[in-house]
Tab-separated table of C-alpha atoms and ligand atoms in Angstrom:
chain	number	residue	atom	x	y	z
B	112	MET	CA	28.426	2.516	8.463
B	113	PRO	CA	26.814	1.630	5.392
B	114	MET	CA	24.495	-1.560	5.522
B	115	THR	CA	23.455	-3.967	2.584
B	116	VAL	CA	20.751	-4.951	2.897
B	117	LEU	CA	18.479	-7.455	0.749
B	118	ALA	CA	14.997	-8.022	1.300
B	119	LEU	CA	12.034	-9.768	0.319
B	120	GLU	CA	8.364	-9.314	-0.126
B	121	THR	CA	5.634	-12.542	-1.003
B	122	SER	CA	3.279	-10.777	1.368
B	123	CYS	CA	0.440	-11.210	-1.503
B	124	ASP	CA	0.686	-10.671	-5.031
B	125	GLU	CA	3.956	-9.194	-5.536
B	126	THR	CA	6.591	-11.165	-5.931
B	127	SER	CA	9.711	-8.365	-5.112
B	128	ALA	CA	13.737	-8.109	-3.598
B	129	ALA	CA	15.777	-5.450	-3.361
B	130	VAL	CA	18.763	-4.771	-2.455
B	131	VAL	CA	19.451	-1.473	0.072
B	132	ARG	CA	22.589	0.345	0.870
B	133	ASP	CA	23.452	3.252	2.434
B	134	GLY	CA	19.375	4.654	2.295
B	135	LYS	CA	20.494	4.157	-1.796
B	136	ILE	CA	17.821	2.170	-3.140
B	137	LEU	CA	20.897	-0.607	-5.638
B	138	SER	CA	18.260	-2.489	-6.720
B	139	ASN	CA	13.698	-3.215	-6.805
B	140	VAL	CA	12.402	-6.462	-8.538
B	141	VAL	CA	8.800	-6.672	-8.047
B	142	THR	CA	7.043	-9.099	-10.815
B	143	SER	CA	3.472	-8.881	-10.436
B	144	GLN	CA	0.960	-11.458	-10.407
B	145	ILE	CA	-2.067	-10.012	-11.592
B	146	ALA	CA	-2.783	-11.343	-14.799
B	147	LEU	CA	-2.731	-14.960	-12.783
B	148	HIS	CA	-5.327	-13.821	-10.746
B	149	ALA	CA	-7.447	-12.015	-12.763
B	150	GLU	CA	-9.316	-14.719	-14.252
B	151	TYR	CA	-10.856	-15.246	-10.301
B	152	GLY	CA	-12.321	-11.821	-9.923
B	153	GLY	CA	-9.633	-11.101	-6.993
B	154	VAL	CA	-5.762	-13.278	-5.151
B	155	VAL	CA	-6.090	-17.193	-5.319
B	156	PRO	CA	-3.828	-17.485	-2.046
B	157	GLU	CA	-3.104	-21.192	-2.928
B	158	LEU	CA	-1.940	-20.265	-6.661
B	159	ALA	CA	-0.438	-16.710	-4.797
B	160	ALA	CA	1.893	-18.770	-2.507
B	161	ARG	CA	2.878	-21.412	-4.957
B	162	GLU	CA	3.492	-18.369	-7.896
B	163	HIS	CA	6.200	-16.824	-5.508
B	164	LEU	CA	7.641	-20.074	-4.607
B	165	LYS	CA	7.934	-20.487	-8.544
B	166	ASN	CA	9.714	-16.425	-9.147
B	167	LEU	CA	11.366	-15.629	-5.829
B	168	LEU	CA	14.892	-17.531	-6.201
B	169	PRO	CA	14.913	-15.904	-9.968
B	170	VAL	CA	13.433	-12.776	-8.696
B	171	ALA	CA	16.198	-11.898	-5.832
B	172	GLN	CA	19.071	-13.233	-7.826
B	173	SER	CA	18.214	-10.610	-9.956
B	174	ALA	CA	18.332	-7.882	-7.405
B	175	LEU	CA	21.393	-9.178	-7.482
B	176	ARG	CA	22.665	-8.930	-10.811
B	177	GLN	CA	21.367	-5.640	-11.358
B	178	ALA	CA	22.808	-4.224	-7.417
B	179	GLY	CA	26.323	-5.380	-8.714
B	180	VAL	CA	25.564	-6.832	-4.881
B	181	ALA	CA	27.055	-10.659	-4.091
B	182	GLY	CA	25.284	-12.752	-0.772
B	183	THR	CA	28.053	-13.102	1.107
B	184	GLN	CA	28.445	-8.635	0.984
B	185	LEU	CA	25.023	-8.889	3.009
B	186	ASP	CA	24.955	-7.224	6.418
B	187	ALA	CA	21.156	-8.510	6.605
B	188	VAL	CA	18.604	-10.216	4.957
B	189	ALA	CA	15.231	-8.874	5.651
B	190	ALA	CA	11.492	-10.489	4.472
B	191	THR	CA	7.891	-9.186	5.532
B	192	GLN	CA	6.622	-10.874	8.214
B	193	GLY	CA	2.968	-9.651	7.947
B	194	PRO	CA	0.419	-9.155	7.927
B	195	GLY	CA	-0.555	-11.188	4.512
B	196	LEU	CA	-1.943	-14.674	3.055
B	197	PRO	CA	0.604	-16.297	5.151
B	198	ASN	CA	1.498	-19.098	2.395
B	199	ALA	CA	2.275	-16.576	0.517
B	200	LEU	CA	4.347	-14.556	3.491
B	201	LEU	CA	5.924	-18.508	4.476
B	202	VAL	CA	7.473	-18.126	1.344
B	203	GLY	CA	9.512	-15.398	1.326
B	204	LEU	CA	9.699	-15.277	5.192
B	205	LYS	CA	11.810	-18.249	5.607
B	206	ALA	CA	13.757	-18.055	2.079
B	207	ALA	CA	14.891	-14.854	3.699
B	208	GLN	CA	16.290	-16.481	6.890
B	209	ALA	CA	17.839	-20.204	5.328
B	210	VAL	CA	19.854	-16.959	3.191
B	211	ALA	CA	20.542	-15.666	6.614
B	212	PHE	CA	21.079	-19.119	8.450
B	213	ALA	CA	23.684	-19.890	5.507
B	214	LEU	CA	25.724	-16.699	5.338
B	215	ASN	CA	25.358	-16.564	9.125
B	216	ARG	CA	23.927	-12.744	8.940
B	217	PRO	CA	20.813	-11.598	10.516
B	218	PHE	CA	17.388	-12.066	9.539
B	219	ILE	CA	15.233	-9.151	10.268
B	220	GLY	CA	11.073	-9.163	9.875
B	221	ILE	CA	9.290	-6.731	8.582
B	222	ASN	CA	5.519	-5.983	9.387
B	223	HIS	CA	4.851	-4.541	6.075
B	224	HIS	CA	2.425	-1.089	6.422
B	225	GLU	CA	5.490	0.659	8.784
B	226	ALA	CA	7.567	-0.318	5.387
B	227	HIS	CA	4.690	1.690	3.408
B	228	LEU	CA	5.367	3.808	6.148
B	229	TYR	CA	8.749	4.791	4.309
B	230	SER	CA	7.384	4.234	0.528
B	231	PRO	CA	7.029	8.247	0.067
B	232	TRP	CA	9.964	9.146	1.097
B	233	ILE	CA	11.995	6.792	-1.911
B	234	GLU	CA	12.940	9.684	-4.244
B	235	SER	CA	12.318	8.726	-7.380
B	236	VAL	CA	15.695	10.490	-8.607
B	237	GLY	CA	18.776	7.976	-7.602
B	238	GLY	CA	16.121	5.509	-5.478
B	239	ALA	CA	17.414	7.236	-1.898
B	240	LEU	CA	15.478	7.490	1.004
B	241	ALA	CA	15.155	11.295	1.062
B	242	ALA	CA	17.709	12.926	3.378
B	243	ASP	CA	15.894	14.958	5.079
B	244	PHE	CA	12.104	12.776	5.947
B	245	SER	CA	12.733	12.641	9.509
B	246	LYS	CA	12.806	16.730	9.063
B	247	PHE	CA	8.725	15.715	7.955
B	248	LEU	CA	8.103	14.396	11.215
B	249	PRO	CA	5.453	13.711	12.555
B	250	ASN	CA	2.923	13.315	10.187
B	251	VAL	CA	-0.180	11.255	8.906
B	252	SER	CA	-0.015	8.383	6.830
B	253	LEU	CA	-2.696	7.413	4.343
B	254	ILE	CA	-2.104	3.371	3.895
B	255	VAL	CA	-4.731	2.322	1.044
B	256	SER	CA	-4.961	-0.815	-0.853
B	257	GLY	CA	-6.718	-4.016	-1.773
B	258	GLY	CA	-6.283	-5.244	1.888
B	259	HIS	CA	-6.286	-2.276	3.928
B	260	THR	CA	-7.061	1.429	4.717
B	261	LEU	CA	-5.346	2.923	7.620
B	262	LEU	CA	-4.736	6.476	8.749
B	263	VAL	CA	-1.381	6.884	10.905
B	264	LEU	CA	0.237	9.866	13.499
B	265	VAL	CA	3.525	8.719	12.679
B	266	LYS	CA	5.607	10.562	16.117
B	267	SER	CA	8.739	10.165	15.050
B	268	GLU	CA	11.025	7.450	13.713
B	269	LEU	CA	9.894	3.423	14.724
B	270	ASN	CA	7.351	5.670	16.714
B	271	HIS	CA	3.417	5.161	15.531
B	272	ARG	CA	-0.118	4.990	16.892
B	273	VAL	CA	-2.634	3.416	14.139
B	274	LEU	CA	-5.951	6.610	14.221
B	275	GLY	CA	-7.913	4.278	12.623
B	276	GLY	CA	-9.146	1.718	9.453
B	277	THR	CA	-11.167	0.260	7.748
B	278	ILE	CA	-14.094	-2.020	9.486
B	279	ASP	CA	-15.172	-3.788	6.561
B	280	ASP	CA	-14.030	-3.531	2.832
B	281	ALA	CA	-10.333	-1.784	2.852
B	282	ALA	CA	-10.795	1.273	-0.619
B	283	GLY	CA	-8.959	-0.674	-2.923
B	284	GLU	CA	-10.985	-3.705	-2.550
B	285	CYS	CA	-14.335	-0.842	-3.099
B	286	PHE	CA	-12.910	0.090	-6.379
B	287	ASP	CA	-12.380	-3.638	-7.400
B	288	LYS	CA	-16.102	-4.630	-5.908
B	289	THR	CA	-17.977	-2.080	-7.807
B	290	GLY	CA	-16.389	-2.202	-10.634
B	291	LYS	CA	-17.029	-6.196	-10.667
B	292	LEU	CA	-20.455	-5.161	-10.678
B	293	ILE	CA	-19.791	-1.860	-13.445
B	294	GLY	CA	-18.836	-5.322	-15.615
B	295	LEU	CA	-14.519	-4.142	-15.345
B	296	PRO	CA	-11.823	-6.309	-15.186
B	297	TYR	CA	-9.987	-7.210	-11.995
B	298	PRO	CA	-8.296	-5.320	-10.705
B	299	ALA	CA	-11.050	-2.543	-11.302
B	300	GLY	CA	-9.647	0.647	-9.685
B	301	PRO	CA	-6.852	1.651	-12.716
B	302	GLU	CA	-10.269	0.578	-15.150
B	303	MET	CA	-12.024	2.556	-12.873
B	304	ASP	CA	-9.783	5.291	-12.505
B	305	ARG	CA	-9.590	5.884	-16.220
B	306	LEU	CA	-13.090	5.248	-17.240
B	307	ALA	CA	-13.883	8.655	-14.386
B	308	GLU	CA	-11.464	10.896	-16.468
B	309	GLN	CA	-14.093	10.783	-18.967
B	310	GLY	CA	-17.179	11.210	-16.236
B	311	ASN	CA	-19.519	13.651	-13.955
B	312	PRO	CA	-18.417	13.027	-10.604
B	313	ALA	CA	-21.532	14.751	-9.633
B	314	ALA	CA	-23.881	12.541	-11.310
B	315	PHE	CA	-25.294	10.516	-8.838
B	316	ALA	CA	-25.111	10.299	-5.504
B	317	PHE	CA	-23.530	8.242	-3.399
B	318	PRO	CA	-23.474	7.654	0.332
B	319	ARG	CA	-19.724	8.866	2.276
B	320	PRO	CA	-19.778	5.939	5.164
B	321	LEU	CA	-18.858	7.348	8.899
B	322	LEU	CA	-17.764	10.953	6.644
B	323	ASN	CA	-18.750	12.519	9.581
B	324	GLU	CA	-18.176	10.197	11.932
B	325	ALA	CA	-16.006	11.877	15.262
B	326	ASN	CA	-13.719	9.136	14.120
B	327	ASP	CA	-10.606	8.000	12.254
B	328	ASP	CA	-12.160	5.121	10.991
B	329	PHE	CA	-13.856	4.032	7.553
B	330	SER	CA	-16.150	1.825	5.835
B	331	PHE	CA	-16.995	0.842	2.623
B	332	SER	CA	-19.094	-1.787	2.341
B	333	GLY	CA	-22.415	0.042	2.507
B	334	LEU	CA	-20.644	2.050	-1.205
B	335	LYS	CA	-20.853	-1.262	-2.173
B	336	THR	CA	-24.105	-2.481	-1.233
B	337	SER	CA	-25.735	0.851	-2.195
B	338	VAL	CA	-24.387	0.707	-6.118
B	339	ARG	CA	-25.278	-2.897	-6.284
B	340	TYR	CA	-29.116	-1.499	-4.984
B	341	PHE	CA	-28.707	1.883	-7.600
B	342	LEU	CA	-27.327	-0.928	-10.546
B	343	ARG	CA	-30.297	-3.022	-9.326
B	344	ASP	CA	-32.624	-0.511	-10.780
B	345	HIS	CA	-31.126	1.577	-13.385
B	346	PRO	CA	-29.607	-2.014	-15.122
B	347	ALA	CA	-29.719	-0.552	-18.594
B	348	LEU	CA	-27.582	2.115	-17.268
B	349	LEU	CA	-24.704	0.004	-18.163
B	350	THR	CA	-25.420	-0.115	-21.643
B	351	ASP	CA	-24.954	3.612	-22.031
B	352	ARG	CA	-20.468	4.435	-22.253
B	353	GLN	CA	-21.007	7.936	-21.151
B	354	LYS	CA	-23.022	7.057	-18.194
B	355	VAL	CA	-20.325	3.590	-17.542
B	356	CYS	CA	-17.975	6.788	-16.871
B	357	ASP	CA	-20.197	9.118	-15.034
B	358	LEU	CA	-20.818	5.948	-12.705
B	359	CYS	CA	-16.932	5.021	-12.395
B	360	ALA	CA	-17.011	9.156	-11.155
B	361	SER	CA	-19.311	9.390	-9.526
B	362	VAL	CA	-18.121	5.826	-6.997
B	363	GLN	CA	-14.144	6.986	-7.517
B	364	ALA	CA	-15.571	10.838	-5.866
B	365	ALA	CA	-17.097	9.574	-3.056
B	366	ILE	CA	-14.257	7.073	-1.584
B	367	THR	CA	-11.800	9.806	-2.537
B	368	GLU	CA	-13.887	11.969	-0.446
B	369	VAL	CA	-13.983	9.901	2.647
B	370	LEU	CA	-10.602	9.544	2.398
B	371	VAL	CA	-8.802	13.308	1.517
B	372	LYS	CA	-11.472	15.233	4.546
B	373	LYS	CA	-10.883	12.479	7.166
B	374	THR	CA	-7.078	13.050	6.490
B	375	MET	CA	-7.833	15.901	6.400
B	376	ARG	CA	-9.263	16.898	9.889
B	377	ALA	CA	-6.498	13.416	11.266
B	378	ALA	CA	-3.863	15.975	10.516
B	379	GLN	CA	-5.955	19.621	11.685
B	380	ARG	CA	-6.896	17.474	14.637
B	381	GLU	CA	-2.810	16.350	15.687
B	382	HIS	CA	-1.904	19.306	15.184
B	383	ILE	CA	0.800	17.710	12.003
B	384	ARG	CA	1.921	19.916	9.437
B	385	CYS	CA	2.911	16.979	6.560
B	386	VAL	CA	0.229	14.104	4.866
B	387	THR	CA	1.801	11.174	3.250
B	388	ALA	CA	-0.033	8.478	1.091
B	389	SER	CA	1.618	5.257	-0.041
B	390	GLY	CA	-0.744	1.400	-0.857
B	391	GLY	CA	-2.003	0.203	-4.757
B	392	VAL	CA	-4.799	2.688	-4.076
B	393	THR	CA	-2.712	6.286	-4.005
B	394	CYS	CA	-2.167	5.658	-8.012
B	395	ASN	CA	-5.903	6.615	-8.004
B	396	ARG	CA	-5.385	10.723	-9.858
B	397	ALA	CA	-8.387	11.873	-7.929
B	398	LEU	CA	-7.346	10.483	-4.864
B	399	ARG	CA	-3.623	12.368	-5.318
B	400	HIS	CA	-5.734	15.289	-7.099
B	401	GLU	CA	-8.044	16.202	-4.090
B	402	LEU	CA	-4.888	15.610	-1.599
B	403	GLU	CA	-2.931	17.790	-3.101
B	404	ARG	CA	-6.049	20.495	-3.056
B	405	ALA	CA	-6.497	19.930	0.328
B	406	CYS	CA	-2.970	20.059	1.336
B	407	GLN	CA	-2.399	23.192	-0.476
B	408	LYS	CA	-5.504	24.884	1.226
B	409	ASN	CA	-4.856	23.321	4.129
B	410	GLY	CA	-1.213	24.993	4.322
B	411	LEU	CA	-0.045	20.791	4.699
B	412	THR	CA	2.867	19.655	3.021
B	413	LEU	CA	2.439	16.848	0.936
B	414	ARG	CA	4.541	13.974	0.101
B	415	LEU	CA	2.823	11.229	-2.135
B	416	ALA	CA	4.636	7.787	-2.646
B	417	GLU	CA	5.570	7.502	-6.907
B	418	LYS	CA	3.256	5.184	-8.194
B	419	SER	CA	5.635	2.391	-8.640
B	420	LEU	CA	6.029	2.356	-5.176
B	421	CYS	CA	2.942	2.561	-4.821
B	422	THR	CA	1.766	-0.880	-4.731
B	423	ASP	CA	4.405	-3.913	-3.283
B	424	ASN	CA	7.224	-3.380	-3.376
B	425	ALA	CA	10.709	-5.027	-1.009
B	426	ALA	CA	12.416	-1.860	-1.632
B	427	MET	CA	10.842	-0.190	1.741
B	428	ILE	CA	11.218	-3.233	3.400
B	429	GLY	CA	14.872	-2.953	2.746
B	430	ILE	CA	14.699	1.003	3.839
B	431	LEU	CA	12.767	-0.327	7.236
B	432	ALA	CA	14.515	-2.976	7.992
B	433	GLU	CA	18.061	-1.308	7.322
B	434	ARG	CA	16.532	2.312	9.279
B	435	LYS	CA	15.987	-1.245	12.081
B	436	LEU	CA	20.079	-2.090	11.318
B	437	LEU	CA	20.938	1.088	12.077
B	438	VAL	CA	18.961	1.768	15.746
B	439	GLN	CA	19.635	-1.554	16.513
B	440	ILE	CA	16.964	-2.512	17.379
B	441	PRO	CA	17.117	-6.037	19.216
B	442	LEU	CA	16.952	-8.726	16.385
B	443	PRO	CA	14.119	-11.550	16.034
B	444	SER	CA	15.881	-15.316	16.043
B	445	LEU	CA	15.987	-16.914	13.045
B	446	ASP	CA	13.009	-19.318	14.431
B	447	GLU	CA	10.944	-16.146	13.880
B	448	GLU	CA	7.572	-17.404	12.462
B	449	ILE	CA	5.074	-15.145	9.989
B	450	LYS	CA	2.408	-13.185	11.527
B	451	PRO	CA	-0.646	-12.682	8.805
B	452	GLY	CA	-2.361	-10.498	10.928
B	453	TRP	CA	0.102	-8.928	12.711
B	454	VAL	CA	-1.645	-5.217	12.900
B	455	LEU	CA	0.961	-2.161	13.258
B	456	ALA	CA	0.136	-0.794	16.945
E	687	KG4	O1	-0.814	-2.329	-2.638
E	687	KG4	P1	-1.730	-2.953	-3.401
E	687	KG4	O2	-0.720	-3.507	-4.890
E	687	KG4	O3	-1.459	-4.668	-2.967
E	687	KG4	C1	-2.332	-4.327	-2.201
E	687	KG4	O4	-3.582	-4.361	-2.250
E	687	KG4	O5	-1.941	-5.002	-1.283
E	687	KG4	O6	-3.069	-2.273	-4.066
E	687	KG4	C2	-3.722	-3.019	-5.204
E	687	KG4	C3	-5.313	-1.861	-5.099
E	687	KG4	C4	-5.950	-2.704	-5.469
E	687	KG4	O7	-7.458	-2.817	-4.997
E	687	KG4	C5	-5.867	-1.777	-7.431
E	687	KG4	O8	-8.104	-1.953	-7.701
E	687	KG4	C6	-5.909	-0.778	-6.374
E	687	KG4	O9	-5.063	-1.355	-5.501
E	687	KG4	N1	-5.513	0.586	-7.150
E	687	KG4	C7	-6.003	1.275	-8.034
E	687	KG4	C8	-5.304	1.949	-9.061
E	687	KG4	N2	-4.317	1.451	-9.059
E	687	KG4	C9	-4.036	0.474	-8.166
E	687	KG4	N3	-7.063	2.090	-7.675
E	687	KG4	C10	-8.194	3.296	-8.002
E	687	KG4	N4	-7.037	3.580	-8.667
E	687	KG4	C11	-5.950	3.636	-9.390
E	687	KG4	N5	-5.698	3.886	-9.832
E	688	ZN	ZN1	1.074	-3.065	0.381
């Protein structure tokens, strides 16, 4: 029986609401707070929460309107329960629980990372979960954003195991922090991507941390430090535009090589035929290109999230919530609390 789910996502700096029915995205409204946080050089948690408070109701109303769905037609209300910024999570979770309570419908708390596992399978045409997505299980999924870097083995639906993650900075954080050293505005990832296009990735040699370690973990803080020392010793470089492009391309090459090689190695070791990727850093053109090249070489199927669904959105929260409803997971009580440090098992 088709279910209609309203989903809310407020774990970081995107306020988003979506309506999902029968695997189809009826609406997915996202407002980004990037401009607000840019002047501070990073997300300010208290400001993020206040902005969610201001934006959530209009965003949710707009999602319902675009979907042509009335509140009374909802079968369930879902929200990101964690991980994320505590006060930001509170806004979405408590709003979803209040709506569920008022409508006497179930509330579903969703793990943000588990939802990311679904975003590569949301097709742009028709905006629906790919009908055959379960044929591509098991797969290895790379989740790379400003806050997280995870490699996950998806064994079967709703059944996964985290293979590895970053032991310090996330990949997106590395883009943002090295970009800041180069003088780029926050978030530096997209601008590094643009400048790198005109640069030589072999111009400067930066470390590939943990590349040859026999594990699925990542580390990016050493790379950031090495860029810091390199710029201390070569300050004049930043006045030459071509050198800046070379620098961006070289840093980007170091990050993407580690991500791609470790993902391929995990897929081969686990005898996996399919690789997926999502999270803001998956917008990076070099990463997309290198993943495509490596998967082609190794005979693997690759599913990259659409760029608009790489970054945080409520559509993926709603899709996962509906899947959970369909398999009738035990539903949490309405007084469930946020889980800011919720680690995907
Ligand atoms: O998933 P996301 O929107 O938010 C969270 O961090 O949860 O990811 C944002 C991150 C930022 O670090 C941003 O710099 C990075 O994704 N990013 C990129 C690109 N687009 C976004 N990094 C490299 N190249 C890009 N094209
Ligand atoms: Zn995310």
